[in-house]
Amino acid sequence: MLYGILIISLIITLSAQAFVSMTYSKTRKIKNINNLTGSVVAREILDKNGLRNVQVVETPGYLSDHYDPRSKVVRLSSEVYHSPSIASVAVAAHECGHAIQDDTNYIFMNIRAAIVPFVNFASYAGYFAIVIGFFASAMNLVWFGIIMECVILLFQIITLPVEFNASSRALKQIKELAFLDKKEYKKGRSMLTAAAMTYVASVATTVLEIFRLVLMANRRDD
């Protein structure tokens, strides 16, 4: 059963990654009808929502796009920043969705930000506690590590509404500002849905991992 759980987790992770990569690869090759780059789209959305203080900058990396709430900056990967593709419009709008969340004090975003330090601690402490606990047959340490894994799971669950809401806001902006036509809009929506599924997959794999660790711990306790 333990090996089965590992295999299922791997399948879920790889399937989600393959789905988003395939969808992104398709939409990144299609030029949008208005010839709009990600940087232009981001700037227009931010200005329209009264966020002229939020900068839009280019950042290195592949799909490294993100919103930095501390610096109030939307960071777009080079391809998204410069390319006039459907994917660029969707990704840029999604990151602006996070900026709008920040401006409106979206509750789940605030909760996620508040628990980040504890989650960072849990990710390191939990890993070492589990490894050392099993190695030294110190089951109290193992159970502490499992609790830390549950903290990570909580963070991932809170992330789900943040990401889905950002995509919802993005699609609303795309439609209201007529960045894409109807066919392009459907493709952009599909890409954002695929990206959101990676977060769902993360939750599923973490649940399976916690279940696997609990089974292993119970075997040791017996």
PDB file of C-alpha atoms in Angstrom:
ATOM      1  CA  MET A   1       0.000   0.000   0.000  1.00  0.00           C
ATOM      2  CA  LEU A   2       2.833   2.401   0.828  1.00  0.00           C
ATOM      3  CA  TYR A   3       4.347   1.972  -2.625  1.00  0.00           C
ATOM      4  CA  GLY A   4       0.905   2.320  -4.160  1.00  0.00           C
ATOM      5  CA  ILE A   5       0.402   5.691  -2.457  1.00  0.00           C
ATOM      6  CA  LEU A   6       3.770   6.885  -3.764  1.00  0.00           C
ATOM      7  CA  ILE A   7       2.872   5.837  -7.296  1.00  0.00           C
ATOM      8  CA  ILE A   8      -0.529   7.539  -7.147  1.00  0.00           C
ATOM      9  CA  SER A   9       1.079  10.749  -5.821  1.00  0.00           C
ATOM     10  CA  LEU A  10       3.624  10.691  -8.626  1.00  0.00           C
ATOM     11  CA  ILE A  11       0.922  10.163 -11.253  1.00  0.00           C
ATOM     12  CA  ILE A  12      -1.155  13.054  -9.903  1.00  0.00           C
ATOM     13  CA  THR A  13       1.839  15.418  -9.832  1.00  0.00           C
ATOM     14  CA  LEU A  14       3.123  14.506 -13.286  1.00  0.00           C
ATOM     15  CA  SER A  15      -0.364  14.619 -14.821  1.00  0.00           C
ATOM     16  CA  ALA A  16      -1.037  18.105 -13.463  1.00  0.00           C
ATOM     17  CA  GLN A  17       2.333  19.378 -14.651  1.00  0.00           C
ATOM     18  CA  ALA A  18       1.861  17.819 -18.086  1.00  0.00           C
ATOM     19  CA  PHE A  19      -1.634  19.326 -18.386  1.00  0.00           C
ATOM     20  CA  VAL A  20      -0.516  22.876 -17.606  1.00  0.00           C
ATOM     21  CA  SER A  21       2.624  22.567 -19.768  1.00  0.00           C
ATOM     22  CA  MET A  22       0.622  21.295 -22.718  1.00  0.00           C
ATOM     23  CA  THR A  23      -2.039  24.002 -22.378  1.00  0.00           C
ATOM     24  CA  TYR A  24       0.542  26.752 -21.952  1.00  0.00           C
ATOM     25  CA  SER A  25       2.584  25.484 -24.912  1.00  0.00           C
ATOM     26  CA  LYS A  26      -0.482  25.744 -27.140  1.00  0.00           C
ATOM     27  CA  THR A  27      -1.626  29.201 -26.063  1.00  0.00           C
ATOM     28  CA  ARG A  28       1.884  30.705 -26.015  1.00  0.00           C
ATOM     29  CA  LYS A  29       2.126  30.084 -29.774  1.00  0.00           C
ATOM     30  CA  ILE A  30      -1.132  31.865 -30.624  1.00  0.00           C
ATOM     31  CA  LYS A  31      -0.901  35.602 -31.153  1.00  0.00           C
ATOM     32  CA  ASN A  32      -3.855  37.479 -29.668  1.00  0.00           C
ATOM     33  CA  ILE A  33      -6.031  39.498 -32.022  1.00  0.00           C
ATOM     34  CA  ASN A  34      -5.122  42.841 -30.407  1.00  0.00           C
ATOM     35  CA  ASN A  35      -1.358  42.165 -30.459  1.00  0.00           C
ATOM     36  CA  LEU A  36      -1.111  42.895 -26.731  1.00  0.00           C
ATOM     37  CA  THR A  37       1.922  41.861 -24.709  1.00  0.00           C
ATOM     38  CA  GLY A  38       1.716  40.784 -21.090  1.00  0.00           C
ATOM     39  CA  SER A  39       3.324  44.013 -19.913  1.00  0.00           C
ATOM     40  CA  VAL A  40       0.757  46.151 -21.714  1.00  0.00           C
ATOM     41  CA  VAL A  41      -2.136  44.086 -20.382  1.00  0.00           C
ATOM     42  CA  ALA A  42      -0.814  44.224 -16.818  1.00  0.00           C
ATOM     43  CA  ARG A  43      -0.312  47.965 -16.915  1.00  0.00           C
ATOM     44  CA  GLU A  44      -3.792  48.597 -18.283  1.00  0.00           C
ATOM     45  CA  ILE A  45      -5.489  46.362 -15.694  1.00  0.00           C
ATOM     46  CA  LEU A  46      -3.585  47.942 -12.825  1.00  0.00           C
ATOM     47  CA  ASP A  47      -4.314  51.490 -13.996  1.00  0.00           C
ATOM     48  CA  LYS A  48      -7.982  50.672 -14.543  1.00  0.00           C
ATOM     49  CA  ASN A  49      -8.208  49.464 -10.938  1.00  0.00           C
ATOM     50  CA  GLY A  50      -6.429  52.499  -9.487  1.00  0.00           C
ATOM     51  CA  LEU A  51      -3.155  50.646  -8.865  1.00  0.00           C
ATOM     52  CA  ARG A  52      -0.770  53.037 -10.591  1.00  0.00           C
ATOM     53  CA  ASN A  53       1.618  52.601  -7.646  1.00  0.00           C
ATOM     54  CA  VAL A  54       2.116  48.915  -8.601  1.00  0.00           C
ATOM     55  CA  GLN A  55       5.018  48.423 -10.987  1.00  0.00           C
ATOM     56  CA  VAL A  56       5.237  45.889 -13.813  1.00  0.00           C
ATOM     57  CA  VAL A  57       8.756  44.563 -14.337  1.00  0.00           C
ATOM     58  CA  GLU A  58      10.471  41.827 -16.319  1.00  0.00           C
ATOM     59  CA  THR A  59      11.957  38.920 -14.372  1.00  0.00           C
ATOM     60  CA  PRO A  60      14.150  36.051 -15.599  1.00  0.00           C
ATOM     61  CA  GLY A  61      12.980  32.449 -15.734  1.00  0.00           C
ATOM     62  CA  TYR A  62      10.295  30.292 -17.323  1.00  0.00           C
ATOM     63  CA  LEU A  63       6.805  30.742 -15.860  1.00  0.00           C
ATOM     64  CA  SER A  64       8.411  32.704 -13.018  1.00  0.00           C
ATOM     65  CA  ASP A  65       5.556  35.211 -13.052  1.00  0.00           C
ATOM     66  CA  HIS A  66       4.313  36.369  -9.656  1.00  0.00           C
ATOM     67  CA  TYR A  67       3.031  39.318  -7.669  1.00  0.00           C
ATOM     68  CA  ASP A  68       5.228  40.610  -4.846  1.00  0.00           C
ATOM     69  CA  PRO A  69       2.921  42.135  -2.208  1.00  0.00           C
ATOM     70  CA  ARG A  70       5.819  43.539  -0.179  1.00  0.00           C
ATOM     71  CA  SER A  71       7.295  45.553  -3.045  1.00  0.00           C
ATOM     72  CA  LYS A  72       3.961  46.089  -4.814  1.00  0.00           C
ATOM     73  CA  VAL A  73       5.392  44.743  -8.064  1.00  0.00           C
ATOM     74  CA  VAL A  74       3.982  42.446 -10.735  1.00  0.00           C
ATOM     75  CA  ARG A  75       6.923  40.430 -12.022  1.00  0.00           C
ATOM     76  CA  LEU A  76       6.470  38.866 -15.453  1.00  0.00           C
ATOM     77  CA  SER A  77       8.805  36.359 -17.086  1.00  0.00           C
ATOM     78  CA  SER A  78      10.545  37.649 -20.219  1.00  0.00           C
ATOM     79  CA  GLU A  79       8.296  35.714 -22.590  1.00  0.00           C
ATOM     80  CA  VAL A  80       5.079  36.860 -20.943  1.00  0.00           C
ATOM     81  CA  TYR A  81       6.372  40.421 -20.650  1.00  0.00           C
ATOM     82  CA  HIS A  82       7.221  40.757 -24.361  1.00  0.00           C
ATOM     83  CA  SER A  83       5.074  38.201 -26.196  1.00  0.00           C
ATOM     84  CA  PRO A  84       1.658  39.141 -27.665  1.00  0.00           C
ATOM     85  CA  SER A  85       0.225  35.664 -27.100  1.00  0.00           C
ATOM     86  CA  ILE A  86      -3.019  34.472 -25.526  1.00  0.00           C
ATOM     87  CA  ALA A  87      -0.964  32.884 -22.745  1.00  0.00           C
ATOM     88  CA  SER A  88       0.772  36.195 -21.984  1.00  0.00           C
ATOM     89  CA  VAL A  89      -2.560  37.983 -21.610  1.00  0.00           C
ATOM     90  CA  ALA A  90      -3.918  35.269 -19.282  1.00  0.00           C
ATOM     91  CA  VAL A  91      -0.810  35.038 -17.107  1.00  0.00           C
ATOM     92  CA  ALA A  92      -0.395  38.803 -16.793  1.00  0.00           C
ATOM     93  CA  ALA A  93      -4.068  39.237 -15.914  1.00  0.00           C
ATOM     94  CA  HIS A  94      -3.810  36.487 -13.284  1.00  0.00           C
ATOM     95  CA  GLU A  95      -0.885  38.188 -11.535  1.00  0.00           C
ATOM     96  CA  CYS A  96      -2.782  41.465 -11.605  1.00  0.00           C
ATOM     97  CA  GLY A  97      -5.636  39.559  -9.974  1.00  0.00           C
ATOM     98  CA  HIS A  98      -3.318  39.005  -7.003  1.00  0.00           C
ATOM     99  CA  ALA A  99      -2.483  42.719  -6.946  1.00  0.00           C
ATOM    100  CA  ILE A 100      -6.201  43.531  -6.811  1.00  0.00           C
ATOM    101  CA  GLN A 101      -6.625  41.000  -3.998  1.00  0.00           C
ATOM    102  CA  ASP A 102      -3.866  42.748  -2.071  1.00  0.00           C
ATOM    103  CA  ASP A 103      -5.466  46.152  -2.616  1.00  0.00           C
ATOM    104  CA  THR A 104      -8.895  44.933  -1.470  1.00  0.00           C
ATOM    105  CA  ASN A 105      -7.513  43.008   1.542  1.00  0.00           C
ATOM    106  CA  TYR A 106      -8.758  39.672   0.269  1.00  0.00           C
ATOM    107  CA  ILE A 107      -9.044  37.616   3.449  1.00  0.00           C
ATOM    108  CA  PHE A 108      -7.479  34.362   2.252  1.00  0.00           C
ATOM    109  CA  MET A 109      -4.496  36.217   0.834  1.00  0.00           C
ATOM    110  CA  ASN A 110      -3.984  37.948   4.175  1.00  0.00           C
ATOM    111  CA  ILE A 111      -4.247  34.664   6.077  1.00  0.00           C
ATOM    112  CA  ARG A 112      -1.762  32.992   3.724  1.00  0.00           C
ATOM    113  CA  ALA A 113       0.718  35.835   4.116  1.00  0.00           C
ATOM    114  CA  ALA A 114       0.374  35.758   7.896  1.00  0.00           C
ATOM    115  CA  ILE A 115       1.247  32.071   8.220  1.00  0.00           C
ATOM    116  CA  VAL A 116       4.137  32.002   5.717  1.00  0.00           C
ATOM    117  CA  PRO A 117       6.875  32.227   8.433  1.00  0.00           C
ATOM    118  CA  PHE A 118       5.357  29.312  10.338  1.00  0.00           C
ATOM    119  CA  VAL A 119       4.963  27.299   7.125  1.00  0.00           C
ATOM    120  CA  ASN A 120       8.623  27.888   6.250  1.00  0.00           C
ATOM    121  CA  PHE A 121       9.583  26.587   9.693  1.00  0.00           C
ATOM    122  CA  ALA A 122       7.226  23.606   9.334  1.00  0.00           C
ATOM    123  CA  SER A 123       8.665  22.586   5.962  1.00  0.00           C
ATOM    124  CA  TYR A 124      12.194  22.320   7.376  1.00  0.00           C
ATOM    125  CA  ALA A 125      11.412  21.133  10.902  1.00  0.00           C
ATOM    126  CA  GLY A 126       8.909  18.559   9.705  1.00  0.00           C
ATOM    127  CA  TYR A 127      11.293  16.993   7.202  1.00  0.00           C
ATOM    128  CA  PHE A 128      14.145  16.640   9.703  1.00  0.00           C
ATOM    129  CA  ALA A 129      11.834  15.430  12.481  1.00  0.00           C
ATOM    130  CA  ILE A 130      10.437  12.658  10.278  1.00  0.00           C
ATOM    131  CA  VAL A 131      13.833  11.520   8.952  1.00  0.00           C
ATOM    132  CA  ILE A 132      15.543  11.583  12.341  1.00  0.00           C
ATOM    133  CA  GLY A 133      12.491  10.132  14.070  1.00  0.00           C
ATOM    134  CA  PHE A 134      12.290   7.064  11.833  1.00  0.00           C
ATOM    135  CA  PHE A 135      16.067   6.604  11.853  1.00  0.00           C
ATOM    136  CA  ALA A 136      16.291   6.804  15.650  1.00  0.00           C
ATOM    137  CA  SER A 137      12.941   5.096  16.286  1.00  0.00           C
ATOM    138  CA  ALA A 138      11.820   8.265  18.088  1.00  0.00           C
ATOM    139  CA  MET A 139       8.132   8.180  17.254  1.00  0.00           C
ATOM    140  CA  ASN A 140       7.346  11.410  19.100  1.00  0.00           C
ATOM    141  CA  LEU A 141       9.563  13.177  16.595  1.00  0.00           C
ATOM    142  CA  VAL A 142       7.819  11.424  13.715  1.00  0.00           C
ATOM    143  CA  TRP A 143       4.396  12.505  14.928  1.00  0.00           C
ATOM    144  CA  PHE A 144       5.693  16.057  15.379  1.00  0.00           C
ATOM    145  CA  GLY A 145       6.862  15.939  11.762  1.00  0.00           C
ATOM    146  CA  ILE A 146       3.442  14.724  10.630  1.00  0.00           C
ATOM    147  CA  ILE A 147       1.814  17.649  12.441  1.00  0.00           C
ATOM    148  CA  MET A 148       4.177  19.977  10.584  1.00  0.00           C
ATOM    149  CA  GLU A 149       3.081  18.339   7.314  1.00  0.00           C
ATOM    150  CA  CYS A 150      -0.513  19.143   8.284  1.00  0.00           C
ATOM    151  CA  VAL A 151       0.490  22.805   8.648  1.00  0.00           C
ATOM    152  CA  ILE A 152       1.824  22.708   5.086  1.00  0.00           C
ATOM    153  CA  LEU A 153      -1.435  21.111   3.949  1.00  0.00           C
ATOM    154  CA  LEU A 154      -3.406  23.909   5.622  1.00  0.00           C
ATOM    155  CA  PHE A 155      -1.306  26.460   3.735  1.00  0.00           C
ATOM    156  CA  GLN A 156      -1.984  24.677   0.445  1.00  0.00           C
ATOM    157  CA  ILE A 157      -5.713  24.560   1.138  1.00  0.00           C
ATOM    158  CA  ILE A 158      -5.765  28.299   1.891  1.00  0.00           C
ATOM    159  CA  THR A 159      -3.858  28.878  -1.355  1.00  0.00           C
ATOM    160  CA  LEU A 160      -6.641  27.299  -3.419  1.00  0.00           C
ATOM    161  CA  PRO A 161      -9.202  30.122  -3.039  1.00  0.00           C
ATOM    162  CA  VAL A 162      -6.416  32.679  -3.520  1.00  0.00           C
ATOM    163  CA  GLU A 163      -5.453  31.202  -6.885  1.00  0.00           C
ATOM    164  CA  PHE A 164      -8.972  30.489  -8.107  1.00  0.00           C
ATOM    165  CA  ASN A 165     -10.117  33.967  -7.114  1.00  0.00           C
ATOM    166  CA  ALA A 166      -7.140  35.583  -8.880  1.00  0.00           C
ATOM    167  CA  SER A 167      -8.040  33.693 -12.069  1.00  0.00           C
ATOM    168  CA  SER A 168     -11.681  34.733 -11.714  1.00  0.00           C
ATOM    169  CA  ARG A 169     -10.639  38.371 -11.367  1.00  0.00           C
ATOM    170  CA  ALA A 170      -8.295  37.975 -14.340  1.00  0.00           C
ATOM    171  CA  LEU A 171     -11.025  36.615 -16.609  1.00  0.00           C
ATOM    172  CA  LYS A 172     -13.345  39.425 -15.556  1.00  0.00           C
ATOM    173  CA  GLN A 173     -10.718  42.024 -16.491  1.00  0.00           C
ATOM    174  CA  ILE A 174      -9.960  40.308 -19.799  1.00  0.00           C
ATOM    175  CA  LYS A 175     -13.626  40.317 -20.719  1.00  0.00           C
ATOM    176  CA  GLU A 176     -14.387  43.873 -19.552  1.00  0.00           C
ATOM    177  CA  LEU A 177     -11.350  45.354 -21.293  1.00  0.00           C
ATOM    178  CA  ALA A 178     -11.850  43.223 -24.422  1.00  0.00           C
ATOM    179  CA  PHE A 179      -8.261  42.002 -24.537  1.00  0.00           C
ATOM    180  CA  LEU A 180      -9.303  38.762 -26.287  1.00  0.00           C
ATOM    181  CA  ASP A 181     -12.113  37.740 -28.623  1.00  0.00           C
ATOM    182  CA  LYS A 182     -14.503  34.921 -27.689  1.00  0.00           C
ATOM    183  CA  LYS A 183     -12.375  32.059 -29.042  1.00  0.00           C
ATOM    184  CA  GLU A 184      -9.214  33.468 -27.487  1.00  0.00           C
ATOM    185  CA  TYR A 185     -11.017  34.009 -24.187  1.00  0.00           C
ATOM    186  CA  LYS A 186     -11.949  30.313 -24.013  1.00  0.00           C
ATOM    187  CA  LYS A 187      -8.332  29.316 -24.637  1.00  0.00           C
ATOM    188  CA  GLY A 188      -7.108  31.743 -21.980  1.00  0.00           C
ATOM    189  CA  ARG A 189      -9.659  30.412 -19.503  1.00  0.00           C
ATOM    190  CA  SER A 190      -8.541  26.847 -20.226  1.00  0.00           C
ATOM    191  CA  MET A 191      -4.942  27.793 -19.532  1.00  0.00           C
ATOM    192  CA  LEU A 192      -5.775  29.407 -16.202  1.00  0.00           C
ATOM    193  CA  THR A 193      -7.890  26.402 -15.223  1.00  0.00           C
ATOM    194  CA  ALA A 194      -4.991  24.066 -16.017  1.00  0.00           C
ATOM    195  CA  ALA A 195      -2.662  26.191 -13.890  1.00  0.00           C
ATOM    196  CA  ALA A 196      -5.130  26.124 -10.988  1.00  0.00           C
ATOM    197  CA  MET A 197      -5.271  22.328 -11.173  1.00  0.00           C
ATOM    198  CA  THR A 198      -1.594  22.157 -10.195  1.00  0.00           C
ATOM    199  CA  TYR A 199      -2.561  23.601  -6.793  1.00  0.00           C
ATOM    200  CA  VAL A 200      -5.338  21.041  -6.433  1.00  0.00           C
ATOM    201  CA  ALA A 201      -2.811  18.323  -7.295  1.00  0.00           C
ATOM    202  CA  SER A 202      -0.460  19.648  -4.608  1.00  0.00           C
ATOM    203  CA  VAL A 203      -3.189  19.339  -1.995  1.00  0.00           C
ATOM    204  CA  ALA A 204      -4.011  15.804  -3.113  1.00  0.00           C
ATOM    205  CA  THR A 205      -0.381  14.661  -3.039  1.00  0.00           C
ATOM    206  CA  THR A 206       0.187  16.193   0.410  1.00  0.00           C
ATOM    207  CA  VAL A 207      -2.905  14.420   1.761  1.00  0.00           C
ATOM    208  CA  LEU A 208      -1.593  11.128   0.362  1.00  0.00           C
ATOM    209  CA  GLU A 209       1.862  11.764   1.811  1.00  0.00           C
ATOM    210  CA  ILE A 210       0.423  12.448   5.272  1.00  0.00           C
ATOM    211  CA  PHE A 211      -1.660   9.274   5.002  1.00  0.00           C
ATOM    212  CA  ARG A 212       1.459   7.301   4.041  1.00  0.00           C
ATOM    213  CA  LEU A 213       3.432   8.713   6.970  1.00  0.00           C
ATOM    214  CA  VAL A 214       0.609   7.908   9.400  1.00  0.00           C
ATOM    215  CA  LEU A 215       0.547   4.298   8.157  1.00  0.00           C
ATOM    216  CA  MET A 216       4.323   4.031   8.577  1.00  0.00           C
ATOM    217  CA  ALA A 217       4.176   5.568  12.060  1.00  0.00           C
ATOM    218  CA  ASN A 218       1.402   3.221  13.147  1.00  0.00           C
ATOM    219  CA  ARG A 219       3.426   0.231  11.954  1.00  0.00           C
ATOM    220  CA  ARG A 220       6.392   1.375  14.003  1.00  0.00           C
ATOM    221  CA  ASP A 221       4.184   1.942  17.059  1.00  0.00           C
ATOM    222  CA  ASP A 222       2.894  -1.626  16.753  1.00  0.00           C
TER     223      ASP A 222
END
